[in-house]
Amino acid sequence: MKLHDLIRDLQEPNNSKIVLLVADGLGGLPMEIGGKTELEAARTPNLDTCAREGICGLSIPVLPGITPGSGPGHLGLFGYDPLEYQIGRGILEALGINLEVGPRDVAARGNFCTVDAAGLITDRRAGRPTTDRCTAMCQKLKTIKIPGADLIVEPVREHRFVVIFRGGAGSELGDRVNDTDPQMTGHAPLEAKGDDEPSRHTARLVNQFVAEAGKVLKADAPTNMVTLRGFARYPKIATMKEVYGVKPVCLAVYPMYKGLARLVGMDIADAGTTLTEQIDTLRQLWNQYDFFFIHFKYTDSTGEDGNFAAKVEMIERLDAEVPRIKGLNPEVLIVTGDHSTPSKLKSHSWHPVPTLLWAKTVRPDAVVEFGETWCLRGGLGQFKAKYLMALALAHAGRLGKYGA
Amino acid sequence: MKLHDLIRDLQEPNNSKIVLLVADGLGGLPMEIGGKTELEAARTPNLDTCAREGICGLSIPVLPGITPGSGPGHLGLFGYDPLEYQIGRGILEALGINLEVGPRDVAARGNFCTVDAAGLITDRRAGRPTTDRCTAMCQKLKTIKIPGADLIVEPVREHRFVVIFRGGAGSELGDRVNDTDPQMTGHAPLEAKGDDEPSRHTARLVNQFVAEAGKVLKADAPTNMVTLRGFARYPKIATMKEVYGVKPVCLAVYPMYKGLARLVGMDIADAGTTLTEQIDTLRQLWNQYDFFFIHFKYTDSTGEDGNFAAKVEMIERLDAEVPRIKGLNPEVLIVTGDHSTPSKLKSHSWHPVPTLLWAKTVRPDAVVEFGETWCLRGGLGQFKAKYLMALALAHAGRLGKYGA
């Protein structure tokens, strides 16, 4: 029996409130042997109180050793097995710049590249153009018209953009289309081919678009050609409402996380641009929802920058807002991350993520501080992130007994 | 999505070196309550340093409570789920005595047994003959000729031998053939039957062989008949090169472990007969490979003998070679076992196996000594052995991000 089918059968909605506070990339590493991680180095009196009163552990986002991107990382936290729910690259890129993808759409990630006179790729990233130039080049791509389909082109940054192919009414576009990026220089962009009839339809549109792109960009070397990859339709996923019986809302600042939340059926609030504004919004919406996803970006971005001190400061800023959340008297408060982003590695990593679950129904453990070393001794042990939602619902009294 | 498919997608080969040092049957038990295990009793300053600098845990070879043989134990360490990759008994026996099994071959484990005048089995192990007698009886079996197939018969020890049926060019032999051992006395050996046409072909050869064996052994009671079991073809398994992107080599002394390594595509080095010679070989081959499997047998054999003191001594001998391995500056060094072999039980056991992973990218834990009790507090927690390769690759920087 699948996890979601089980939970769907057992859900018993009530009036409880669950807050999922995600500090992106929360987990870290000490910079040297014997040192502390960012979370351990940070002064976090409020999180420490939660850890003392609640139960802690380490979350494994996907599998041991596997480093997740933001998509799989968040799907896991939302209780959607990230190995089962695979979201195409094109969709994630579109979500990341706040593009809506509809049921007749196929989205793809685009790269500007450089081709020589013979049409062979000499630079797969077109010398990493500025984002301004990317935007200007996308303006040119927007002029392209293809019979039988609408095109939406939007810049992401540097050499990256998104293109959405929207089929006409009654025509279905498939997403089983190969990447046109040959993955090495010295080759022409690959022809798009489809694995089934609807995808062959998409492939024809793609090839027309690429041919036209070559024309409108002809004089714009080094950004004189494009490759497309990660063709994907918007996936059909059961909503959190259906699976868990909650009414969820997303309080995020960045489009990517709003998009991921929309994917699982959350309402998207306009939550401002700072954590303080996000918590203000939480307080305003407290009576309208029962599941609140709060996303805090800066623990990840400072980690990606390799800035240990800045990541520590961001964690302390997060800690300062915790009392305002607890003041609302949620039944369950979870603080975790979608993955680790150690400043030492300047990237996402596979290391398990410190996690705390605060509720009146926890079996307390010996943990007195919120940090990686303490979490290793926590009552949640090391667990797959996909089980966190079941734990949240259980602690909120929202899951019935399995079997008589 | 299966673990191997995931890793195959994410592999990012680089120049890092991974050493997997397997102390066969490493895990143990105290002889009395309050005592130490073999590993805890051993003086292991070098392994303790690795444990302090690295991350430790306990590996579960198959599932809790399941005691593995050498085959499943090693497949798990190589990252091949031992419940998915099931290697037939005939193949394991053949590997164990260094017999090569080719694509036209079906291998089986043979037992000498005793039958009465009516052909009914009176002793399924023929009174456990000496290995010398087993060898002499196999000489007689080697005289048997069967039209349409070649036979290879080799002794193992006591009542055990291996027989390989090699089909002629163009003829396919199947391995879906039942065991001929009725598993109890008072019955005649069972007739072999095949589940499909190629296996029916094998079954006919098997029945002819058994009939001929009865003739050539007629006067040799108690070794006057044979039963065959575990019919198996050489399995097709994706190589470590394909799945992980590593170039692996096996530094083992015993044929069984070389055979298991060959099964997953490792090159097999001539590594001498002592651990010191194995490490000499490691140093000689250091620039030619990037994954090194070193197998140390004697922690298992002393455990099987129930010789606690000898197992302690073997662990100390292993510890003494660790500096020569670390001196090569591997990116990742793993020390573990394929299963536990507690001297107290004189056999393989199901107890989780102490494991250490040493790398610059680990999140250190509180472990300061390499031993079962300390490992229980380690950062790797208790994990299935099949995840060890993913962890090794991650810590060596050889796995990309899953999803965007």
mmCIF file with all atom_site columns, C-alpha atoms in Angstrom, chain B residues 179-361:
data_model
loop_
_atom_site.group_PDB
_atom_site.id
_atom_site.type_symbol
_atom_site.label_atom_id
_atom_site.label_alt_id
_atom_site.label_comp_id
_atom_site.label_asym_id
_atom_site.label_entity_id
_atom_site.label_seq_id
_atom_site.pdbx_PDB_ins_code
_atom_site.Cartn_x
_atom_site.Cartn_y
_atom_site.Cartn_z
_atom_site.occupancy
_atom_site.B_iso_or_equiv
_atom_site.pdbx_formal_charge
_atom_site.auth_seq_id
_atom_site.auth_comp_id
_atom_site.auth_asym_id
_atom_site.auth_atom_id
_atom_site.pdbx_PDB_model_num
ATOM 1   C CA . ASP B 1 179 ? 16.682 -29.453 -7.203  1.00 0.00 ? 179 ASP B CA 1
ATOM 2   C CA . THR B 1 180 ? 16.995 -33.243 -7.348  1.00 0.00 ? 180 THR B CA 1
ATOM 3   C CA . ASP B 1 181 ? 17.638 -33.499 -3.595  1.00 0.00 ? 181 ASP B CA 1
ATOM 4   C CA . PRO B 1 182 ? 14.330 -34.645 -2.014  1.00 0.00 ? 182 PRO B CA 1
ATOM 5   C CA . GLN B 1 183 ? 15.473 -33.013 1.284   1.00 0.00 ? 183 GLN B CA 1
ATOM 6   C CA . MET B 1 184 ? 14.721 -36.173 3.265   1.00 0.00 ? 184 MET B CA 1
ATOM 7   C CA . THR B 1 185 ? 15.875 -39.754 3.475   1.00 0.00 ? 185 THR B CA 1
ATOM 8   C CA . GLY B 1 186 ? 13.740 -42.716 2.385   1.00 0.00 ? 186 GLY B CA 1
ATOM 9   C CA . HIS B 1 187 ? 13.103 -41.190 -1.037  1.00 0.00 ? 187 HIS B CA 1
ATOM 10  C CA . ALA B 1 188 ? 14.871 -41.595 -4.349  1.00 0.00 ? 188 ALA B CA 1
ATOM 11  C CA . PRO B 1 189 ? 16.595 -38.529 -5.848  1.00 0.00 ? 189 PRO B CA 1
ATOM 12  C CA . LEU B 1 190 ? 14.007 -36.489 -7.720  1.00 0.00 ? 190 LEU B CA 1
ATOM 13  C CA . GLU B 1 191 ? 13.845 -36.395 -11.466 1.00 0.00 ? 191 GLU B CA 1
ATOM 14  C CA . ALA B 1 192 ? 14.954 -33.066 -12.921 1.00 0.00 ? 192 ALA B CA 1
ATOM 15  C CA . LYS B 1 193 ? 12.279 -31.171 -14.827 1.00 0.00 ? 193 LYS B CA 1
ATOM 16  C CA . GLY B 1 194 ? 12.498 -27.900 -16.722 1.00 0.00 ? 194 GLY B CA 1
ATOM 17  C CA . ASP B 1 195 ? 10.007 -25.036 -16.602 1.00 0.00 ? 195 ASP B CA 1
ATOM 18  C CA . ASP B 1 196 ? 10.661 -23.960 -20.188 1.00 0.00 ? 196 ASP B CA 1
ATOM 19  C CA . GLU B 1 197 ? 12.156 -25.513 -23.308 1.00 0.00 ? 197 GLU B CA 1
ATOM 20  C CA . PRO B 1 198 ? 15.821 -24.525 -22.686 1.00 0.00 ? 198 PRO B CA 1
ATOM 21  C CA . SER B 1 199 ? 15.463 -25.727 -19.085 1.00 0.00 ? 199 SER B CA 1
ATOM 22  C CA . ARG B 1 200 ? 13.894 -29.026 -20.207 1.00 0.00 ? 200 ARG B CA 1
ATOM 23  C CA . HIS B 1 201 ? 17.014 -29.456 -22.323 1.00 0.00 ? 201 HIS B CA 1
ATOM 24  C CA . THR B 1 202 ? 19.135 -28.943 -19.189 1.00 0.00 ? 202 THR B CA 1
ATOM 25  C CA . ALA B 1 203 ? 16.914 -31.331 -17.227 1.00 0.00 ? 203 ALA B CA 1
ATOM 26  C CA . ARG B 1 204 ? 17.484 -34.121 -19.766 1.00 0.00 ? 204 ARG B CA 1
ATOM 27  C CA . LEU B 1 205 ? 21.256 -33.639 -19.448 1.00 0.00 ? 205 LEU B CA 1
ATOM 28  C CA . VAL B 1 206 ? 20.967 -33.613 -15.661 1.00 0.00 ? 206 VAL B CA 1
ATOM 29  C CA . ASN B 1 207 ? 18.976 -36.847 -15.574 1.00 0.00 ? 207 ASN B CA 1
ATOM 30  C CA . GLN B 1 208 ? 21.484 -38.535 -17.873 1.00 0.00 ? 208 GLN B CA 1
ATOM 31  C CA . PHE B 1 209 ? 24.355 -37.329 -15.694 1.00 0.00 ? 209 PHE B CA 1
ATOM 32  C CA . VAL B 1 210 ? 22.730 -38.586 -12.510 1.00 0.00 ? 210 VAL B CA 1
ATOM 33  C CA . ALA B 1 211 ? 21.974 -41.984 -14.095 1.00 0.00 ? 211 ALA B CA 1
ATOM 34  C CA . GLU B 1 212 ? 25.605 -42.303 -15.237 1.00 0.00 ? 212 GLU B CA 1
ATOM 35  C CA . ALA B 1 213 ? 26.836 -41.176 -11.809 1.00 0.00 ? 213 ALA B CA 1
ATOM 36  C CA . GLY B 1 214 ? 24.842 -44.019 -10.241 1.00 0.00 ? 214 GLY B CA 1
ATOM 37  C CA . LYS B 1 215 ? 26.697 -46.445 -12.530 1.00 0.00 ? 215 LYS B CA 1
ATOM 38  C CA . VAL B 1 216 ? 30.270 -45.176 -12.004 1.00 0.00 ? 216 VAL B CA 1
ATOM 39  C CA . LEU B 1 217 ? 29.765 -44.874 -8.210  1.00 0.00 ? 217 LEU B CA 1
ATOM 40  C CA . LYS B 1 218 ? 27.856 -48.179 -7.851  1.00 0.00 ? 218 LYS B CA 1
ATOM 41  C CA . ALA B 1 219 ? 30.577 -49.900 -5.804  1.00 0.00 ? 219 ALA B CA 1
ATOM 42  C CA . ASP B 1 220 ? 31.558 -46.815 -3.763  1.00 0.00 ? 220 ASP B CA 1
ATOM 43  C CA . ALA B 1 221 ? 29.010 -46.761 -0.924  1.00 0.00 ? 221 ALA B CA 1
ATOM 44  C CA . PRO B 1 222 ? 28.523 -44.624 1.102   1.00 0.00 ? 222 PRO B CA 1
ATOM 45  C CA . THR B 1 223 ? 29.329 -42.160 -1.729  1.00 0.00 ? 223 THR B CA 1
ATOM 46  C CA . ASN B 1 224 ? 27.307 -44.110 -4.253  1.00 0.00 ? 224 ASN B CA 1
ATOM 47  C CA . MET B 1 225 ? 24.923 -41.465 -5.607  1.00 0.00 ? 225 MET B CA 1
ATOM 48  C CA . VAL B 1 226 ? 24.624 -37.694 -6.176  1.00 0.00 ? 226 VAL B CA 1
ATOM 49  C CA . THR B 1 227 ? 21.980 -35.004 -5.905  1.00 0.00 ? 227 THR B CA 1
ATOM 50  C CA . LEU B 1 228 ? 22.152 -31.631 -7.652  1.00 0.00 ? 228 LEU B CA 1
ATOM 51  C CA . ARG B 1 229 ? 20.704 -28.284 -6.647  1.00 0.00 ? 229 ARG B CA 1
ATOM 52  C CA . GLY B 1 230 ? 20.847 -24.546 -7.271  1.00 0.00 ? 230 GLY B CA 1
ATOM 53  C CA . PHE B 1 231 ? 20.951 -24.707 -11.075 1.00 0.00 ? 231 PHE B CA 1
ATOM 54  C CA . ALA B 1 232 ? 21.999 -21.299 -12.298 1.00 0.00 ? 232 ALA B CA 1
ATOM 55  C CA . ARG B 1 233 ? 23.328 -19.443 -15.297 1.00 0.00 ? 233 ARG B CA 1
ATOM 56  C CA . TYR B 1 234 ? 25.832 -16.651 -14.923 1.00 0.00 ? 234 TYR B CA 1
ATOM 57  C CA . PRO B 1 235 ? 23.693 -13.589 -14.189 1.00 0.00 ? 235 PRO B CA 1
ATOM 58  C CA . LYS B 1 236 ? 23.739 -10.485 -16.330 1.00 0.00 ? 236 LYS B CA 1
ATOM 59  C CA . ILE B 1 237 ? 24.428 -7.606  -13.986 1.00 0.00 ? 237 ILE B CA 1
ATOM 60  C CA . ALA B 1 238 ? 25.181 -3.991  -14.856 1.00 0.00 ? 238 ALA B CA 1
ATOM 61  C CA . THR B 1 239 ? 28.828 -3.332  -14.028 1.00 0.00 ? 239 THR B CA 1
ATOM 62  C CA . MET B 1 240 ? 30.063 -0.881  -11.405 1.00 0.00 ? 240 MET B CA 1
ATOM 63  C CA . LYS B 1 241 ? 31.572 1.077   -14.280 1.00 0.00 ? 241 LYS B CA 1
ATOM 64  C CA . GLU B 1 242 ? 28.134 1.430   -15.871 1.00 0.00 ? 242 GLU B CA 1
ATOM 65  C CA . VAL B 1 243 ? 26.231 2.236   -12.702 1.00 0.00 ? 243 VAL B CA 1
ATOM 66  C CA . TYR B 1 244 ? 28.757 4.286   -10.758 1.00 0.00 ? 244 TYR B CA 1
ATOM 67  C CA . GLY B 1 245 ? 31.241 5.476   -13.372 1.00 0.00 ? 245 GLY B CA 1
ATOM 68  C CA . VAL B 1 246 ? 34.190 4.042   -11.459 1.00 0.00 ? 246 VAL B CA 1
ATOM 69  C CA . LYS B 1 247 ? 37.051 1.877   -12.658 1.00 0.00 ? 247 LYS B CA 1
ATOM 70  C CA . PRO B 1 248 ? 37.156 -0.807  -9.981  1.00 0.00 ? 248 PRO B CA 1
ATOM 71  C CA . VAL B 1 249 ? 39.714 -3.424  -9.037  1.00 0.00 ? 249 VAL B CA 1
ATOM 72  C CA . CYS B 1 250 ? 39.504 -6.299  -6.571  1.00 0.00 ? 250 CYS B CA 1
ATOM 73  C CA . LEU B 1 251 ? 42.369 -7.066  -4.201  1.00 0.00 ? 251 LEU B CA 1
ATOM 74  C CA . ALA B 1 252 ? 41.281 -10.369 -2.688  1.00 0.00 ? 252 ALA B CA 1
ATOM 75  C CA . VAL B 1 253 ? 43.044 -13.585 -1.854  1.00 0.00 ? 253 VAL B CA 1
ATOM 76  C CA . TYR B 1 254 ? 40.193 -16.125 -1.935  1.00 0.00 ? 254 TYR B CA 1
ATOM 77  C CA . PRO B 1 255 ? 38.468 -17.188 -5.176  1.00 0.00 ? 255 PRO B CA 1
ATOM 78  C CA . MET B 1 256 ? 34.910 -16.614 -3.874  1.00 0.00 ? 256 MET B CA 1
ATOM 79  C CA . TYR B 1 257 ? 35.494 -12.891 -3.386  1.00 0.00 ? 257 TYR B CA 1
ATOM 80  C CA . LYS B 1 258 ? 37.307 -12.509 -6.674  1.00 0.00 ? 258 LYS B CA 1
ATOM 81  C CA . GLY B 1 259 ? 34.333 -14.221 -8.304  1.00 0.00 ? 259 GLY B CA 1
ATOM 82  C CA . LEU B 1 260 ? 31.839 -11.892 -6.615  1.00 0.00 ? 260 LEU B CA 1
ATOM 83  C CA . ALA B 1 261 ? 33.896 -8.904  -7.694  1.00 0.00 ? 261 ALA B CA 1
ATOM 84  C CA . ARG B 1 262 ? 34.066 -10.191 -11.280 1.00 0.00 ? 262 ARG B CA 1
ATOM 85  C CA . LEU B 1 263 ? 30.280 -10.518 -11.211 1.00 0.00 ? 263 LEU B CA 1
ATOM 86  C CA . VAL B 1 264 ? 29.928 -6.719  -10.864 1.00 0.00 ? 264 VAL B CA 1
ATOM 87  C CA . GLY B 1 265 ? 32.611 -6.025  -13.425 1.00 0.00 ? 265 GLY B CA 1
ATOM 88  C CA . MET B 1 266 ? 35.710 -5.434  -11.304 1.00 0.00 ? 266 MET B CA 1
ATOM 89  C CA . ASP B 1 267 ? 39.132 -6.188  -12.672 1.00 0.00 ? 267 ASP B CA 1
ATOM 90  C CA . ILE B 1 268 ? 40.816 -8.866  -10.564 1.00 0.00 ? 268 ILE B CA 1
ATOM 91  C CA . ALA B 1 269 ? 44.367 -8.159  -9.465  1.00 0.00 ? 269 ALA B CA 1
ATOM 92  C CA . ASP B 1 270 ? 46.878 -10.779 -8.415  1.00 0.00 ? 270 ASP B CA 1
ATOM 93  C CA . ALA B 1 271 ? 47.147 -9.461  -4.872  1.00 0.00 ? 271 ALA B CA 1
ATOM 94  C CA . GLY B 1 272 ? 49.342 -12.097 -3.250  1.00 0.00 ? 272 GLY B CA 1
ATOM 95  C CA . THR B 1 273 ? 48.315 -14.061 -0.191  1.00 0.00 ? 273 THR B CA 1
ATOM 96  C CA . THR B 1 274 ? 48.757 -11.702 2.779   1.00 0.00 ? 274 THR B CA 1
ATOM 97  C CA . LEU B 1 275 ? 47.181 -8.389  3.685   1.00 0.00 ? 275 LEU B CA 1
ATOM 98  C CA . THR B 1 276 ? 50.581 -6.732  3.427   1.00 0.00 ? 276 THR B CA 1
ATOM 99  C CA . GLU B 1 277 ? 50.893 -8.011  -0.142  1.00 0.00 ? 277 GLU B CA 1
ATOM 100 C CA . GLN B 1 278 ? 47.360 -6.828  -0.857  1.00 0.00 ? 278 GLN B CA 1
ATOM 101 C CA . ILE B 1 279 ? 48.274 -3.323  0.286   1.00 0.00 ? 279 ILE B CA 1
ATOM 102 C CA . ASP B 1 280 ? 51.513 -3.513  -1.726  1.00 0.00 ? 280 ASP B CA 1
ATOM 103 C CA . THR B 1 281 ? 49.350 -4.282  -4.741  1.00 0.00 ? 281 THR B CA 1
ATOM 104 C CA . LEU B 1 282 ? 47.019 -1.405  -3.856  1.00 0.00 ? 282 LEU B CA 1
ATOM 105 C CA . ARG B 1 283 ? 49.962 0.968   -3.932  1.00 0.00 ? 283 ARG B CA 1
ATOM 106 C CA . GLN B 1 284 ? 51.213 -0.427  -7.247  1.00 0.00 ? 284 GLN B CA 1
ATOM 107 C CA . LEU B 1 285 ? 47.793 -0.076  -8.892  1.00 0.00 ? 285 LEU B CA 1
ATOM 108 C CA . TRP B 1 286 ? 46.902 3.265   -7.309  1.00 0.00 ? 286 TRP B CA 1
ATOM 109 C CA . ASN B 1 287 ? 47.149 5.262   -10.543 1.00 0.00 ? 287 ASN B CA 1
ATOM 110 C CA . GLN B 1 288 ? 45.398 2.695   -12.714 1.00 0.00 ? 288 GLN B CA 1
ATOM 111 C CA . TYR B 1 289 ? 42.065 2.484   -10.887 1.00 0.00 ? 289 TYR B CA 1
ATOM 112 C CA . ASP B 1 290 ? 39.772 4.689   -8.816  1.00 0.00 ? 290 ASP B CA 1
ATOM 113 C CA . PHE B 1 291 ? 37.807 2.116   -6.785  1.00 0.00 ? 291 PHE B CA 1
ATOM 114 C CA . PHE B 1 292 ? 39.649 -0.478  -4.724  1.00 0.00 ? 292 PHE B CA 1
ATOM 115 C CA . PHE B 1 293 ? 37.947 -3.415  -2.996  1.00 0.00 ? 293 PHE B CA 1
ATOM 116 C CA . ILE B 1 294 ? 40.263 -5.009  -0.438  1.00 0.00 ? 294 ILE B CA 1
ATOM 117 C CA . HIS B 1 295 ? 39.016 -8.221  1.138   1.00 0.00 ? 295 HIS B CA 1
ATOM 118 C CA . PHE B 1 296 ? 40.433 -9.517  4.436   1.00 0.00 ? 296 PHE B CA 1
ATOM 119 C CA . LYS B 1 297 ? 39.241 -13.043 5.182   1.00 0.00 ? 297 LYS B CA 1
ATOM 120 C CA . TYR B 1 298 ? 40.610 -13.866 8.610   1.00 0.00 ? 298 TYR B CA 1
ATOM 121 C CA . THR B 1 299 ? 38.245 -11.856 10.788  1.00 0.00 ? 299 THR B CA 1
ATOM 122 C CA . ASP B 1 300 ? 35.557 -14.235 9.522   1.00 0.00 ? 300 ASP B CA 1
ATOM 123 C CA . SER B 1 301 ? 37.430 -17.529 9.714   1.00 0.00 ? 301 SER B CA 1
ATOM 124 C CA . THR B 1 302 ? 38.626 -16.896 13.292  1.00 0.00 ? 302 THR B CA 1
ATOM 125 C CA . GLY B 1 303 ? 35.072 -15.952 14.224  1.00 0.00 ? 303 GLY B CA 1
ATOM 126 C CA . GLU B 1 304 ? 33.755 -19.138 12.628  1.00 0.00 ? 304 GLU B CA 1
ATOM 127 C CA . ASP B 1 305 ? 36.312 -21.051 14.714  1.00 0.00 ? 305 ASP B CA 1
ATOM 128 C CA . GLY B 1 306 ? 34.925 -19.403 17.840  1.00 0.00 ? 306 GLY B CA 1
ATOM 129 C CA . ASN B 1 307 ? 38.404 -18.091 18.574  1.00 0.00 ? 307 ASN B CA 1
ATOM 130 C CA . PHE B 1 308 ? 37.786 -14.669 20.151  1.00 0.00 ? 308 PHE B CA 1
ATOM 131 C CA . ALA B 1 309 ? 41.470 -13.969 20.847  1.00 0.00 ? 309 ALA B CA 1
ATOM 132 C CA . ALA B 1 310 ? 42.501 -14.873 17.306  1.00 0.00 ? 310 ALA B CA 1
ATOM 133 C CA . LYS B 1 311 ? 39.819 -12.638 15.819  1.00 0.00 ? 311 LYS B CA 1
ATOM 134 C CA . VAL B 1 312 ? 41.055 -9.776  18.019  1.00 0.00 ? 312 VAL B CA 1
ATOM 135 C CA . GLU B 1 313 ? 44.565 -10.387 16.725  1.00 0.00 ? 313 GLU B CA 1
ATOM 136 C CA . MET B 1 314 ? 43.383 -10.354 13.109  1.00 0.00 ? 314 MET B CA 1
ATOM 137 C CA . ILE B 1 315 ? 41.612 -7.033  13.671  1.00 0.00 ? 315 ILE B CA 1
ATOM 138 C CA . GLU B 1 316 ? 44.835 -5.609  15.118  1.00 0.00 ? 316 GLU B CA 1
ATOM 139 C CA . ARG B 1 317 ? 46.734 -6.881  12.083  1.00 0.00 ? 317 ARG B CA 1
ATOM 140 C CA . LEU B 1 318 ? 44.205 -5.089  9.870   1.00 0.00 ? 318 LEU B CA 1
ATOM 141 C CA . ASP B 1 319 ? 44.575 -1.906  11.897  1.00 0.00 ? 319 ASP B CA 1
ATOM 142 C CA . ALA B 1 320 ? 48.338 -1.956  11.412  1.00 0.00 ? 320 ALA B CA 1
ATOM 143 C CA . GLU B 1 321 ? 47.922 -1.678  7.614   1.00 0.00 ? 321 GLU B CA 1
ATOM 144 C CA . VAL B 1 322 ? 45.555 1.308   7.732   1.00 0.00 ? 322 VAL B CA 1
ATOM 145 C CA . PRO B 1 323 ? 48.297 3.976   7.701   1.00 0.00 ? 323 PRO B CA 1
ATOM 146 C CA . ARG B 1 324 ? 49.693 2.582   4.450   1.00 0.00 ? 324 ARG B CA 1
ATOM 147 C CA . ILE B 1 325 ? 46.233 3.007   2.893   1.00 0.00 ? 325 ILE B CA 1
ATOM 148 C CA . LYS B 1 326 ? 45.690 6.508   4.274   1.00 0.00 ? 326 LYS B CA 1
ATOM 149 C CA . GLY B 1 327 ? 49.178 7.435   3.131   1.00 0.00 ? 327 GLY B CA 1
ATOM 150 C CA . LEU B 1 328 ? 47.895 7.195   -0.440  1.00 0.00 ? 328 LEU B CA 1
ATOM 151 C CA . ASN B 1 329 ? 45.434 10.033  0.286   1.00 0.00 ? 329 ASN B CA 1
ATOM 152 C CA . PRO B 1 330 ? 42.208 8.438   -0.874  1.00 0.00 ? 330 PRO B CA 1
ATOM 153 C CA . GLU B 1 331 ? 39.210 10.770  -1.020  1.00 0.00 ? 331 GLU B CA 1
ATOM 154 C CA . VAL B 1 332 ? 37.091 8.123   0.683   1.00 0.00 ? 332 VAL B CA 1
ATOM 155 C CA . LEU B 1 333 ? 38.107 5.196   2.881   1.00 0.00 ? 333 LEU B CA 1
ATOM 156 C CA . ILE B 1 334 ? 35.416 2.815   4.112   1.00 0.00 ? 334 ILE B CA 1
ATOM 157 C CA . VAL B 1 335 ? 36.081 0.078   6.638   1.00 0.00 ? 335 VAL B CA 1
ATOM 158 C CA . THR B 1 336 ? 33.265 -2.393  7.181   1.00 0.00 ? 336 THR B CA 1
ATOM 159 C CA . GLY B 1 337 ? 32.319 -6.056  6.970   1.00 0.00 ? 337 GLY B CA 1
ATOM 160 C CA . ASP B 1 338 ? 29.953 -8.046  4.765   1.00 0.00 ? 338 ASP B CA 1
ATOM 161 C CA . HIS B 1 339 ? 28.222 -9.359  7.904   1.00 0.00 ? 339 HIS B CA 1
ATOM 162 C CA . SER B 1 340 ? 28.984 -10.157 11.539  1.00 0.00 ? 340 SER B CA 1
ATOM 163 C CA . THR B 1 341 ? 30.673 -13.397 12.596  1.00 0.00 ? 341 THR B CA 1
ATOM 164 C CA . PRO B 1 342 ? 30.641 -13.383 16.408  1.00 0.00 ? 342 PRO B CA 1
ATOM 165 C CA . SER B 1 343 ? 33.115 -15.839 17.933  1.00 0.00 ? 343 SER B CA 1
ATOM 166 C CA . LYS B 1 344 ? 30.407 -16.551 20.488  1.00 0.00 ? 344 LYS B CA 1
ATOM 167 C CA . LEU B 1 345 ? 28.138 -17.945 17.749  1.00 0.00 ? 345 LEU B CA 1
ATOM 168 C CA . LYS B 1 346 ? 30.879 -19.512 15.571  1.00 0.00 ? 346 LYS B CA 1
ATOM 169 C CA . SER B 1 347 ? 28.888 -18.512 12.496  1.00 0.00 ? 347 SER B CA 1
ATOM 170 C CA . HIS B 1 348 ? 27.697 -15.652 10.347  1.00 0.00 ? 348 HIS B CA 1
ATOM 171 C CA . SER B 1 349 ? 25.001 -13.614 12.089  1.00 0.00 ? 349 SER B CA 1
ATOM 172 C CA . TRP B 1 350 ? 22.387 -10.952 11.479  1.00 0.00 ? 350 TRP B CA 1
ATOM 173 C CA . HIS B 1 351 ? 23.894 -8.347  13.816  1.00 0.00 ? 351 HIS B CA 1
ATOM 174 C CA . PRO B 1 352 ? 24.542 -4.974  12.155  1.00 0.00 ? 352 PRO B CA 1
ATOM 175 C CA . VAL B 1 353 ? 28.120 -4.392  11.067  1.00 0.00 ? 353 VAL B CA 1
ATOM 176 C CA . PRO B 1 354 ? 30.360 -1.606  12.414  1.00 0.00 ? 354 PRO B CA 1
ATOM 177 C CA . THR B 1 355 ? 31.177 0.740   9.549   1.00 0.00 ? 355 THR B CA 1
ATOM 178 C CA . LEU B 1 356 ? 33.335 3.828   9.223   1.00 0.00 ? 356 LEU B CA 1
ATOM 179 C CA . LEU B 1 357 ? 33.514 6.271   6.359   1.00 0.00 ? 357 LEU B CA 1
ATOM 180 C CA . TRP B 1 358 ? 36.492 8.585   6.308   1.00 0.00 ? 358 TRP B CA 1
ATOM 181 C CA . ALA B 1 359 ? 36.458 11.614  3.990   1.00 0.00 ? 359 ALA B CA 1
ATOM 182 C CA . LYS B 1 360 ? 36.994 15.357  4.170   1.00 0.00 ? 360 LYS B CA 1
ATOM 183 C CA . THR B 1 361 ? 33.318 15.962  3.357   1.00 0.00 ? 361 THR B CA 1
#
